[in-house]
Amino acid sequence: MNTIIAAASKEKSAILGQVPAWLWIGIGVYALLLSNGGMLLNDSDTYWQITVGQWILDHHALPRADIYSFTKAGEPWTSSSWLAQVLYAASYNLAGWTGPVVLAASCIAATFALLAHILGRRIPAVHAVTFAMAASVLSMGHFLARPHVLALPIMLAWASGLMSASERGHAPSPWLLPLIALWANLHGGFVFGLVLVGAFALDALWNADRAQQKPLVLRWAAFGIGALAACCATPYGWGSILAARKILDLGELLHVIYEWTPADFSKFGAFEMAILTLIAGALHGGVKLSPPRIALVLGFLHMALSHVRNLEIFALLLPIVVLAPVASQFALRPAWHARARAPMAVTAAVTVLLGGWTWLLAANSAFAPRESQSPSAAVDALKAHNPKRVLNDLPFGGYLIWRQIPVFVDGRAELYGEAFEMAYYRALKLKDVNQFLDILKTWDIDAVLLAPSTPAVGLLDHTGGWRRAYADDNAVLHVRTAN
């Protein structure tokens, strides 16, 4: 018996020994995210993303006008993340909230496994694993079951393909174009992929001989045109690019939405530590980069400093940009070549084990969005009053759409626009009391559902014609009592 156990243990160790480090990274990230699956549901936008996906599945069509609010009802609206929304809706139909959690966790894990694999082709395994783990820590704040995480592995593969083409002195392969077409159907961030084409084209030209520059420009230009055409391979065509562009026209509103706010260094955190470590390492080691790559590094840093949601771009793409120069300058040896791919038997065994563990965890876990963004009891009380027009707090917009209640506002900032949402923000914060009272009158509001901390709650408590109908730790409901 002991002999059989020893043999089984030896065989198990042999199988585990064949698992490359980059795959261990993916397994570790997946296990960590699934063990803390609730963190992926910490955004009320997940509610309306799934609702839109379900509408697409039910109607076999894509929304082209708003049907979820009463303030912008019927106005043109493009769902630039339609494919991601369909995938989230299908996963929810299949396994409840476990479905979106597993889908998001799988894509995030694949992203960091791919990053470790790319790095390990140029530098030692310990360095590749360290950089991949550091990137995952920096990106953790934006790990949410939303469309952008489904596009992360595509963004990384796209950037890696462009970098490889630049270093070889060739134009990128046309086989990359389906990647950005898929990206364009998953998330509006695909516009950034077009920017990367120009950036890596400049890098290729910088490294090319003068005689090669002209034909190289033509080949990269042809690829760029192909990439632009591929971005239009969506049900909305050219409209996908126009819709993605709208988010950058929100002006002052971008300073109000948390994920678009600048980085905060009032407290020492992982991002500041990463920046200081990189500066210290560059100063100590004398790292040298070409001007195009310096521009890319500074561009990624500027994006991360300007908007916290861009931190994962900095964390994922910075190692890609500095990889070749640093590996060459310090004569670093690659971690893997022949073992870059796990044997099929090992891959199958890992897949079966992860699938079984996922099933067991899902069967014994109750994943669900936070109660602070899911005011179910308050909405039950709201429905009992049968209101026609509800003024809601922004974090409640997704849940109200989920409950099929027309909203005043929700997370689709590009639909509502800067002027509308800034007026709404100033009103609820009581920066302009008259504006708040004006909203109640102009829109004929007969119920108000706000978070307890929202300043307008106190004003309604002392305003004639309104009474507090329900309150708990998550939401306060006021209903109109007189005209």
CSV table of C-alpha atoms in Angstrom, one decimal:
chain,number,residue,atom,x,y,z
A,1,MET,CA,0.0,0.0,0.0
A,2,ASN,CA,2.8,2.4,0.9
A,3,THR,CA,4.5,1.6,-2.4
A,4,ILE,CA,1.3,2.5,-4.3
A,5,ILE,CA,1.0,5.8,-2.3
A,6,ALA,CA,4.6,6.6,-2.9
A,7,ALA,CA,4.3,6.0,-6.6
A,8,ALA,CA,1.2,8.1,-6.9
A,9,SER,CA,2.9,10.9,-5.0
A,10,LYS,CA,5.9,10.7,-7.3
A,11,GLU,CA,3.7,10.8,-10.4
A,12,LYS,CA,1.8,13.8,-8.9
A,13,SER,CA,5.1,15.6,-8.3
A,14,ALA,CA,6.3,14.8,-11.8
A,15,ILE,CA,3.1,16.3,-13.3
A,16,LEU,CA,3.3,19.4,-11.1
A,17,GLY,CA,6.9,19.8,-12.1
A,18,GLN,CA,5.9,20.0,-15.8
A,19,VAL,CA,3.6,23.0,-15.1
A,20,PRO,CA,5.5,26.1,-16.3
A,21,ALA,CA,5.8,29.1,-14.0
A,22,TRP,CA,3.5,31.3,-16.2
A,23,LEU,CA,0.7,28.7,-15.8
A,24,TRP,CA,1.2,28.7,-12.1
A,25,ILE,CA,0.7,32.5,-12.1
A,26,GLY,CA,-2.6,32.1,-14.0
A,27,ILE,CA,-3.7,29.3,-11.6
A,28,GLY,CA,-2.8,31.4,-8.5
A,29,VAL,CA,-4.5,34.6,-9.8
A,30,TYR,CA,-7.6,32.6,-10.7
A,31,ALA,CA,-7.7,30.8,-7.3
A,32,LEU,CA,-7.3,34.1,-5.4
A,33,LEU,CA,-10.0,35.9,-7.4
A,34,LEU,CA,-12.5,33.0,-7.1
A,35,SER,CA,-11.8,32.7,-3.4
A,36,ASN,CA,-12.8,36.3,-3.0
A,37,GLY,CA,-15.4,36.4,-5.8
A,38,GLY,CA,-17.5,39.0,-4.1
A,39,MET,CA,-14.9,41.7,-4.8
A,40,LEU,CA,-15.5,41.2,-8.5
A,41,LEU,CA,-19.1,42.3,-8.0
A,42,ASN,CA,-18.3,45.5,-6.2
A,43,ASP,CA,-19.7,47.7,-8.9
A,44,SER,CA,-23.4,48.4,-9.5
A,45,ASP,CA,-22.7,48.7,-13.3
A,46,THR,CA,-22.5,44.9,-13.5
A,47,TYR,CA,-26.3,44.9,-13.0
A,48,TRP,CA,-27.1,47.0,-16.1
A,49,GLN,CA,-24.3,45.3,-18.1
A,50,ILE,CA,-26.1,42.0,-17.6
A,51,THR,CA,-29.5,43.5,-18.2
A,52,VAL,CA,-28.4,44.9,-21.6
A,53,GLY,CA,-26.8,41.6,-22.5
A,54,GLN,CA,-30.1,39.8,-21.7
A,55,TRP,CA,-32.1,42.3,-23.8
A,56,ILE,CA,-29.8,41.5,-26.7
A,57,LEU,CA,-30.2,37.8,-26.2
A,58,ASP,CA,-34.0,38.1,-25.9
A,59,HIS,CA,-34.5,40.4,-28.9
A,60,HIS,CA,-31.7,39.2,-31.2
A,61,ALA,CA,-30.8,42.9,-31.8
A,62,LEU,CA,-28.6,45.6,-30.4
A,63,PRO,CA,-29.9,48.7,-28.6
A,64,ARG,CA,-29.6,51.9,-30.6
A,65,ALA,CA,-31.6,54.2,-28.3
A,66,ASP,CA,-32.0,54.5,-24.5
A,67,ILE,CA,-34.8,52.4,-23.0
A,68,TYR,CA,-33.7,52.4,-19.4
A,69,SER,CA,-34.1,56.0,-18.2
A,70,PHE,CA,-36.9,58.5,-18.3
A,71,THR,CA,-34.5,61.5,-18.6
A,72,LYS,CA,-32.9,60.3,-21.9
A,73,ALA,CA,-35.5,57.9,-23.1
A,74,GLY,CA,-35.4,57.4,-26.9
A,75,GLU,CA,-32.1,59.3,-27.4
A,76,PRO,CA,-29.4,57.6,-29.5
A,77,TRP,CA,-27.2,55.2,-27.5
A,78,THR,CA,-24.6,52.7,-28.7
A,79,SER,CA,-23.7,49.7,-26.5
A,80,SER,CA,-20.0,49.6,-27.4
A,81,SER,CA,-19.5,46.6,-25.1
A,82,TRP,CA,-22.3,44.5,-26.5
A,83,LEU,CA,-20.4,41.3,-26.8
A,84,ALA,CA,-19.1,41.4,-23.3
A,85,GLN,CA,-22.6,42.1,-22.0
A,86,VAL,CA,-23.9,39.1,-23.9
A,87,LEU,CA,-21.2,36.9,-22.4
A,88,TYR,CA,-22.0,38.2,-18.9
A,89,ALA,CA,-25.7,37.6,-19.4
A,90,ALA,CA,-25.1,34.1,-20.7
A,91,SER,CA,-22.8,33.2,-17.8
A,92,TYR,CA,-25.4,34.6,-15.4
A,93,ASN,CA,-28.1,32.5,-17.0
A,94,LEU,CA,-25.9,29.5,-16.7
A,95,ALA,CA,-24.7,29.8,-13.1
A,96,GLY,CA,-26.2,32.8,-11.4
A,97,TRP,CA,-23.7,35.3,-10.0
A,98,THR,CA,-21.1,32.6,-10.0
A,99,GLY,CA,-21.1,32.8,-13.8
A,100,PRO,CA,-19.9,36.4,-14.2
A,101,VAL,CA,-17.4,35.9,-11.3
A,102,VAL,CA,-15.8,32.8,-13.1
A,103,LEU,CA,-15.8,34.6,-16.5
A,104,ALA,CA,-14.1,37.7,-15.1
A,105,ALA,CA,-11.7,35.7,-13.0
A,106,SER,CA,-10.7,33.5,-16.0
A,107,CYS,CA,-9.9,36.5,-18.2
A,108,ILE,CA,-7.9,38.2,-15.5
A,109,ALA,CA,-6.0,35.1,-14.8
A,110,ALA,CA,-5.3,34.5,-18.5
A,111,THR,CA,-4.0,38.1,-18.7
A,112,PHE,CA,-1.3,37.7,-16.0
A,113,ALA,CA,-0.4,34.2,-17.2
A,114,LEU,CA,0.2,35.7,-20.7
A,115,LEU,CA,2.2,38.5,-19.2
A,116,ALA,CA,4.5,36.1,-17.4
A,117,HIS,CA,4.8,34.0,-20.5
A,118,ILE,CA,5.8,37.0,-22.6
A,119,LEU,CA,8.3,38.2,-20.1
A,120,GLY,CA,9.7,34.7,-19.6
A,121,ARG,CA,10.8,34.5,-23.2
A,122,ARG,CA,13.4,37.2,-22.5
A,123,ILE,CA,14.2,37.2,-18.8
A,124,PRO,CA,14.7,34.7,-16.0
A,125,ALA,CA,11.6,33.0,-14.5
A,126,VAL,CA,12.1,34.7,-11.1
A,127,HIS,CA,12.0,38.1,-12.8
A,128,ALA,CA,9.1,37.3,-15.0
A,129,VAL,CA,7.0,36.0,-12.1
A,130,THR,CA,7.9,39.0,-9.9
A,131,PHE,CA,6.9,41.5,-12.5
A,132,ALA,CA,3.6,39.6,-13.2
A,133,MET,CA,2.8,39.5,-9.5
A,134,ALA,CA,3.6,43.2,-9.1
A,135,ALA,CA,1.4,44.0,-12.1
A,136,SER,CA,-1.5,42.0,-10.6
A,137,VAL,CA,-1.2,43.9,-7.3
A,138,LEU,CA,-1.2,47.3,-9.0
A,139,SER,CA,-4.2,46.3,-11.1
A,140,MET,CA,-6.3,44.8,-8.3
A,141,GLY,CA,-8.4,47.9,-7.7
A,142,HIS,CA,-10.0,47.6,-11.1
A,143,PHE,CA,-10.7,43.9,-11.0
A,144,LEU,CA,-14.5,44.0,-11.5
A,145,ALA,CA,-17.0,41.9,-13.5
A,146,ARG,CA,-17.3,44.4,-16.2
A,147,PRO,CA,-16.4,44.4,-19.9
A,148,HIS,CA,-12.9,45.9,-19.6
A,149,VAL,CA,-11.5,42.8,-17.9
A,150,LEU,CA,-12.6,40.6,-20.8
A,151,ALA,CA,-10.5,42.8,-23.1
A,152,LEU,CA,-7.3,42.7,-20.9
A,153,PRO,CA,-5.8,39.6,-22.4
A,154,ILE,CA,-6.6,40.9,-25.9
A,155,MET,CA,-4.9,44.3,-25.2
A,156,LEU,CA,-1.8,42.5,-23.9
A,157,ALA,CA,-1.6,40.1,-26.9
A,158,TRP,CA,-2.1,43.1,-29.3
A,159,ALA,CA,0.6,45.1,-27.7
A,160,SER,CA,3.0,42.1,-27.6
A,161,GLY,CA,2.4,41.5,-31.3
A,162,LEU,CA,3.1,45.1,-32.2
A,163,MET,CA,6.2,45.1,-30.1
A,164,SER,CA,7.5,41.9,-31.7
A,165,ALA,CA,6.9,43.4,-35.2
A,166,SER,CA,8.7,46.6,-34.3
A,167,GLU,CA,11.8,44.7,-32.9
A,168,ARG,CA,12.0,42.5,-36.1
A,169,GLY,CA,11.8,45.6,-38.3
A,170,HIS,CA,8.7,44.4,-40.0
A,171,ALA,CA,5.0,45.5,-40.1
A,172,PRO,CA,2.7,43.5,-37.8
A,173,SER,CA,1.1,40.4,-39.1
A,174,PRO,CA,-2.4,40.8,-40.6
A,175,TRP,CA,-3.4,37.9,-38.3
A,176,LEU,CA,-3.4,40.5,-35.5
A,177,LEU,CA,-6.3,42.3,-37.0
A,178,PRO,CA,-9.0,39.9,-35.7
A,179,LEU,CA,-7.7,40.7,-32.2
A,180,ILE,CA,-8.6,44.3,-32.4
A,181,ALA,CA,-11.9,43.5,-34.1
A,182,LEU,CA,-12.7,41.3,-31.1
A,183,TRP,CA,-11.6,44.1,-28.8
A,184,ALA,CA,-13.8,46.6,-30.5
A,185,ASN,CA,-16.9,44.4,-29.8
A,186,LEU,CA,-15.9,43.8,-26.2
A,187,HIS,CA,-15.0,47.2,-24.9
A,188,GLY,CA,-14.6,50.8,-26.0
A,189,GLY,CA,-11.0,50.9,-25.0
A,190,PHE,CA,-10.0,49.5,-28.4
A,191,VAL,CA,-9.3,53.1,-29.5
A,192,PHE,CA,-6.2,52.9,-27.3
A,193,GLY,CA,-5.1,49.9,-29.5
A,194,LEU,CA,-5.1,52.2,-32.5
A,195,VAL,CA,-2.9,54.6,-30.6
A,196,LEU,CA,-0.4,51.8,-29.9
A,197,VAL,CA,-0.1,51.1,-33.6
A,198,GLY,CA,1.3,54.6,-34.2
A,199,ALA,CA,3.6,54.4,-31.1
A,200,PHE,CA,5.2,51.1,-32.1
A,201,ALA,CA,5.4,52.2,-35.8
A,202,LEU,CA,7.6,55.1,-34.6
A,203,ASP,CA,9.7,52.7,-32.6
A,204,ALA,CA,10.2,50.5,-35.7
A,205,LEU,CA,11.2,53.5,-37.8
A,206,TRP,CA,13.7,54.6,-35.1
A,207,ASN,CA,15.5,51.3,-35.2
A,208,ALA,CA,15.4,50.9,-39.0
A,209,ASP,CA,18.1,51.8,-41.5
A,210,ARG,CA,17.4,54.9,-43.6
A,211,ALA,CA,17.0,52.8,-46.7
A,212,GLN,CA,14.3,50.7,-45.0
A,213,GLN,CA,12.3,53.5,-43.5
A,214,LYS,CA,10.2,54.4,-46.5
A,215,PRO,CA,8.9,50.9,-47.3
A,216,LEU,CA,8.5,50.3,-43.5
A,217,VAL,CA,6.3,53.4,-43.2
A,218,LEU,CA,4.1,52.2,-46.1
A,219,ARG,CA,3.7,48.7,-44.5
A,220,TRP,CA,2.9,50.1,-41.1
A,221,ALA,CA,0.5,52.6,-42.6
A,222,ALA,CA,-1.3,49.8,-44.5
A,223,PHE,CA,-1.6,47.8,-41.2
A,224,GLY,CA,-2.9,50.9,-39.4
A,225,ILE,CA,-5.6,51.3,-42.1
A,226,GLY,CA,-6.4,47.6,-41.7
A,227,ALA,CA,-6.7,48.0,-38.0
A,228,LEU,CA,-9.0,51.0,-38.4
A,229,ALA,CA,-11.2,49.0,-40.7
A,230,ALA,CA,-11.2,46.0,-38.3
A,231,CYS,CA,-12.4,48.4,-35.5
A,232,CYS,CA,-15.5,49.0,-37.6
A,233,ALA,CA,-16.3,45.3,-37.8
A,234,THR,CA,-19.0,45.7,-35.2
A,235,PRO,CA,-22.8,45.8,-35.6
A,236,TYR,CA,-22.5,49.6,-35.2
A,237,GLY,CA,-19.8,50.0,-37.8
A,238,TRP,CA,-18.1,53.4,-37.6
A,239,GLY,CA,-20.4,54.3,-34.7
A,240,SER,CA,-18.3,52.2,-32.3
A,241,ILE,CA,-15.4,54.5,-32.7
A,242,LEU,CA,-17.6,57.6,-32.3
A,243,ALA,CA,-19.2,56.1,-29.2
A,244,ALA,CA,-15.8,55.3,-27.6
A,245,ARG,CA,-14.7,58.9,-28.3
A,246,LYS,CA,-17.6,60.4,-26.4
A,247,ILE,CA,-16.2,59.3,-23.0
A,248,LEU,CA,-13.2,61.6,-23.5
A,249,ASP,CA,-15.5,64.6,-24.0
A,250,LEU,CA,-17.0,64.5,-20.5
A,251,GLY,CA,-14.7,67.2,-19.3
A,252,GLU,CA,-15.3,68.2,-15.7
A,253,LEU,CA,-17.4,65.1,-15.1
A,254,LEU,CA,-14.3,62.9,-15.3
A,255,HIS,CA,-13.1,64.5,-12.1
A,256,VAL,CA,-16.2,63.4,-10.3
A,257,ILE,CA,-16.4,59.7,-11.4
A,258,TYR,CA,-14.0,57.8,-9.1
A,259,GLU,CA,-12.3,55.6,-11.7
A,260,TRP,CA,-11.6,58.7,-13.9
A,261,THR,CA,-10.1,60.7,-11.0
A,262,PRO,CA,-6.3,61.3,-10.8
A,263,ALA,CA,-4.0,59.1,-8.7
A,264,ASP,CA,-4.0,60.0,-5.0
A,265,PHE,CA,-0.7,60.1,-3.2
A,266,SER,CA,-2.0,61.5,0.0
A,267,LYS,CA,-1.3,58.1,1.5
A,268,PHE,CA,1.6,55.8,0.6
A,269,GLY,CA,0.4,52.9,-1.6
A,270,ALA,CA,1.4,50.3,-4.0
A,271,PHE,CA,1.5,52.6,-7.0
A,272,GLU,CA,3.8,55.1,-5.4
A,273,MET,CA,6.0,52.3,-4.2
A,274,ALA,CA,6.2,50.9,-7.8
A,275,ILE,CA,7.1,54.3,-9.3
A,276,LEU,CA,9.8,54.9,-6.7
A,277,THR,CA,11.2,51.4,-7.1
A,278,LEU,CA,11.3,51.8,-10.9
A,279,ILE,CA,13.1,55.2,-10.6
A,280,ALA,CA,15.6,53.8,-8.2
A,281,GLY,CA,16.2,50.8,-10.3
A,282,ALA,CA,16.7,52.9,-13.5
A,283,LEU,CA,19.1,55.3,-11.7
A,284,HIS,CA,21.1,52.5,-10.1
A,285,GLY,CA,21.3,50.3,-13.2
A,286,GLY,CA,21.6,53.0,-15.8
A,287,VAL,CA,18.7,51.7,-17.9
A,288,LYS,CA,18.7,53.2,-21.5
A,289,LEU,CA,15.7,53.3,-23.8
A,290,SER,CA,15.2,54.7,-27.2
A,291,PRO,CA,13.3,58.0,-27.5
A,292,PRO,CA,10.1,56.3,-28.8
A,293,ARG,CA,10.1,53.9,-25.9
A,294,ILE,CA,10.8,56.7,-23.4
A,295,ALA,CA,7.7,58.4,-24.9
A,296,LEU,CA,5.7,55.2,-24.4
A,297,VAL,CA,6.8,54.8,-20.8
A,298,LEU,CA,6.0,58.5,-20.0
A,299,GLY,CA,2.7,58.2,-21.8
A,300,PHE,CA,1.7,55.1,-19.7
A,301,LEU,CA,2.7,56.9,-16.6
A,302,HIS,CA,0.8,60.0,-17.5
A,303,MET,CA,-2.3,57.9,-18.2
A,304,ALA,CA,-2.1,56.2,-14.8
A,305,LEU,CA,-1.5,59.5,-13.0
A,306,SER,CA,-4.4,61.2,-14.8
A,307,HIS,CA,-7.0,58.4,-14.2
A,308,VAL,CA,-6.8,55.6,-11.7
A,309,ARG,CA,-8.6,53.3,-14.1
A,310,ASN,CA,-5.5,53.3,-16.4
A,311,LEU,CA,-3.3,51.8,-13.7
A,312,GLU,CA,-3.6,48.4,-15.3
A,313,ILE,CA,-2.4,49.7,-18.6
A,314,PHE,CA,0.7,51.0,-16.9
A,315,ALA,CA,1.2,47.8,-15.0
A,316,LEU,CA,0.7,45.5,-18.0
A,317,LEU,CA,2.3,47.4,-20.8
A,318,LEU,CA,5.3,49.0,-19.1
A,319,PRO,CA,7.1,45.6,-18.8
A,320,ILE,CA,6.4,44.9,-22.4
A,321,VAL,CA,7.9,48.2,-23.6
A,322,VAL,CA,11.1,48.0,-21.5
A,323,LEU,CA,11.5,44.2,-21.8
A,324,ALA,CA,13.8,43.9,-24.9
A,325,PRO,CA,16.1,46.9,-24.0
A,326,VAL,CA,16.6,45.8,-20.4
A,327,ALA,CA,17.1,42.1,-21.3
A,328,SER,CA,19.7,43.1,-23.9
A,329,GLN,CA,21.5,45.7,-21.7
A,330,PHE,CA,21.9,43.3,-18.8
A,331,ALA,CA,22.3,40.1,-20.8
A,332,LEU,CA,19.4,38.4,-19.2
A,333,ARG,CA,18.6,34.8,-20.2
A,334,PRO,CA,15.1,33.7,-21.1
A,335,ALA,CA,13.2,31.5,-18.7
A,336,TRP,CA,11.8,29.1,-21.2
A,337,HIS,CA,11.7,28.1,-24.8
A,338,ALA,CA,10.9,24.4,-25.2
A,339,ARG,CA,8.9,24.5,-22.0
A,340,ALA,CA,7.0,27.6,-22.9
A,341,ARG,CA,4.0,25.4,-23.5
A,342,ALA,CA,2.6,22.9,-21.0
A,343,PRO,CA,2.2,19.4,-22.2
A,344,MET,CA,-1.3,18.5,-23.3
A,345,ALA,CA,-1.7,16.0,-20.5
A,346,VAL,CA,-0.7,18.5,-17.9
A,347,THR,CA,-3.0,21.2,-19.3
A,348,ALA,CA,-5.9,18.7,-19.3
A,349,ALA,CA,-5.2,17.7,-15.7
A,350,VAL,CA,-5.0,21.3,-14.6
A,351,THR,CA,-8.2,22.1,-16.4
A,352,VAL,CA,-10.1,19.2,-14.8
A,353,LEU,CA,-8.7,20.1,-11.3
A,354,LEU,CA,-9.6,23.8,-11.7
A,355,GLY,CA,-13.0,22.9,-13.0
A,356,GLY,CA,-13.8,20.6,-10.1
A,357,TRP,CA,-12.5,23.1,-7.6
A,358,THR,CA,-14.6,25.8,-9.2
A,359,TRP,CA,-17.7,23.7,-9.1
A,360,LEU,CA,-17.2,22.8,-5.4
A,361,LEU,CA,-16.5,26.5,-4.5
A,362,ALA,CA,-19.5,27.7,-6.5
A,363,ALA,CA,-21.8,25.1,-4.8
A,364,ASN,CA,-20.7,26.3,-1.3
A,365,SER,CA,-20.5,30.0,-2.0
A,366,ALA,CA,-23.1,32.6,-2.4
A,367,PHE,CA,-21.6,35.3,-4.6
A,368,ALA,CA,-23.7,38.5,-4.8
A,369,PRO,CA,-23.1,42.3,-5.3
A,370,ARG,CA,-22.8,44.4,-2.1
A,371,GLU,CA,-25.9,45.4,-0.3
A,372,SER,CA,-24.9,49.0,-0.4
A,373,GLN,CA,-25.4,48.9,-4.2
A,374,SER,CA,-28.4,46.5,-4.1
A,375,PRO,CA,-31.0,48.2,-1.9
A,376,SER,CA,-33.5,45.4,-2.3
A,377,ALA,CA,-35.7,46.3,0.7
A,378,ALA,CA,-35.8,50.0,-0.2
A,379,VAL,CA,-36.8,49.1,-3.8
A,380,ASP,CA,-39.5,46.8,-2.5
A,381,ALA,CA,-40.9,49.7,-0.5
A,382,LEU,CA,-40.5,52.0,-3.6
A,383,LYS,CA,-42.5,49.6,-5.8
A,384,ALA,CA,-45.3,49.5,-3.1
A,385,HIS,CA,-45.8,53.2,-3.8
A,386,ASN,CA,-46.0,52.7,-7.5
A,387,PRO,CA,-43.9,55.8,-8.4
A,388,LYS,CA,-43.7,57.1,-12.0
A,389,ARG,CA,-40.5,59.0,-11.8
A,390,VAL,CA,-37.7,58.3,-9.3
A,391,LEU,CA,-34.7,60.5,-8.6
A,392,ASN,CA,-32.0,58.0,-7.7
A,393,ASP,CA,-28.4,58.1,-6.4
A,394,LEU,CA,-26.0,57.1,-9.1
A,395,PRO,CA,-24.8,53.9,-7.4
A,396,PHE,CA,-28.4,52.7,-7.4
A,397,GLY,CA,-28.9,53.1,-11.1
A,398,GLY,CA,-27.7,49.7,-12.1
A,399,TYR,CA,-29.9,47.9,-9.6
A,400,LEU,CA,-33.0,49.9,-10.5
A,401,ILE,CA,-32.4,48.9,-14.2
A,402,TRP,CA,-32.1,45.3,-13.0
A,403,ARG,CA,-35.5,45.7,-11.2
A,404,GLN,CA,-37.0,47.2,-14.4
A,405,ILE,CA,-37.5,50.7,-12.9
A,406,PRO,CA,-36.7,53.7,-15.2
A,407,VAL,CA,-33.8,55.6,-13.8
A,408,PHE,CA,-32.9,59.3,-13.6
A,409,VAL,CA,-29.3,58.5,-14.1
A,410,ASP,CA,-27.0,55.5,-14.2
A,411,GLY,CA,-23.4,54.6,-15.1
A,412,ARG,CA,-23.7,55.4,-18.8
A,413,ALA,CA,-22.0,58.7,-18.5
A,414,GLU,CA,-21.5,59.1,-22.3
A,415,LEU,CA,-25.3,59.0,-22.7
A,416,TYR,CA,-26.1,61.7,-20.1
A,417,GLY,CA,-23.2,64.0,-20.9
A,418,GLU,CA,-21.2,66.4,-18.9
A,419,ALA,CA,-23.8,69.2,-18.4
A,420,PHE,CA,-26.6,66.9,-17.2
A,421,GLU,CA,-24.5,64.9,-14.8
A,422,MET,CA,-22.6,67.9,-13.3
A,423,ALA,CA,-26.0,69.6,-12.7
A,424,TYR,CA,-27.2,66.4,-11.1
A,425,TYR,CA,-24.0,66.1,-9.0
A,426,ARG,CA,-24.2,69.7,-7.7
A,427,ALA,CA,-27.9,69.3,-6.9
A,428,LEU,CA,-27.6,66.1,-4.8
A,429,LYS,CA,-24.5,67.5,-3.0
A,430,LEU,CA,-26.6,70.6,-2.2
A,431,LYS,CA,-23.9,72.8,-3.8
A,432,ASP,CA,-27.0,74.5,-5.4
A,433,VAL,CA,-30.1,73.9,-3.4
A,434,ASN,CA,-32.3,75.7,-5.9
A,435,GLN,CA,-31.0,73.3,-8.6
A,436,PHE,CA,-32.1,70.3,-6.5
A,437,LEU,CA,-35.6,71.7,-6.0
A,438,ASP,CA,-35.7,72.6,-9.7
A,439,ILE,CA,-35.0,68.9,-10.6
A,440,LEU,CA,-37.8,67.8,-8.4
A,441,LYS,CA,-40.2,70.2,-10.1
A,442,THR,CA,-39.0,70.0,-13.7
A,443,TRP,CA,-39.0,66.2,-13.9
A,444,ASP,CA,-42.1,65.8,-11.8
A,445,ILE,CA,-40.3,63.5,-9.4
A,446,ASP,CA,-42.6,61.6,-7.0
A,447,ALA,CA,-40.0,59.4,-5.2
A,448,VAL,CA,-36.4,60.0,-4.3
A,449,LEU,CA,-34.0,57.0,-3.5
A,450,LEU,CA,-30.6,58.1,-2.1
A,451,ALA,CA,-27.8,56.8,0.0
A,452,PRO,CA,-28.0,57.9,3.6
A,453,SER,CA,-24.8,59.9,3.3
A,454,THR,CA,-26.1,62.0,0.4
A,455,PRO,CA,-26.7,65.7,1.6
A,456,ALA,CA,-30.0,66.0,-0.2
A,457,VAL,CA,-31.5,63.4,2.2
A,458,GLY,CA,-31.4,65.9,5.1
A,459,LEU,CA,-33.0,68.6,3.0
A,460,LEU,CA,-35.9,66.3,2.0
A,461,ASP,CA,-36.5,65.5,5.7
A,462,HIS,CA,-37.3,69.1,6.2
A,463,THR,CA,-39.1,69.9,3.0
A,464,GLY,CA,-42.9,70.2,2.9
A,465,GLY,CA,-44.7,67.8,0.6
A,466,TRP,CA,-42.2,65.0,1.2
A,467,ARG,CA,-42.0,62.2,3.8
A,468,ARG,CA,-39.5,59.5,4.6
A,469,ALA,CA,-41.1,56.3,3.6
A,470,TYR,CA,-38.3,53.9,4.3
A,471,ALA,CA,-34.7,53.9,5.5
A,472,ASP,CA,-31.9,51.5,6.4
A,473,ASP,CA,-28.1,51.4,6.3
A,474,ASN,CA,-28.1,51.3,2.5
A,475,ALA,CA,-30.8,53.6,1.2
A,476,VAL,CA,-33.4,56.3,2.2
A,477,LEU,CA,-36.7,56.5,0.4
A,478,HIS,CA,-38.7,59.7,0.3
A,479,VAL,CA,-42.1,59.9,-1.4
A,480,ARG,CA,-44.2,62.9,-2.4
A,481,THR,CA,-47.2,63.6,-0.2
A,482,ALA,CA,-48.6,66.7,-2.0
A,483,ASN,CA,-48.2,68.7,-5.2
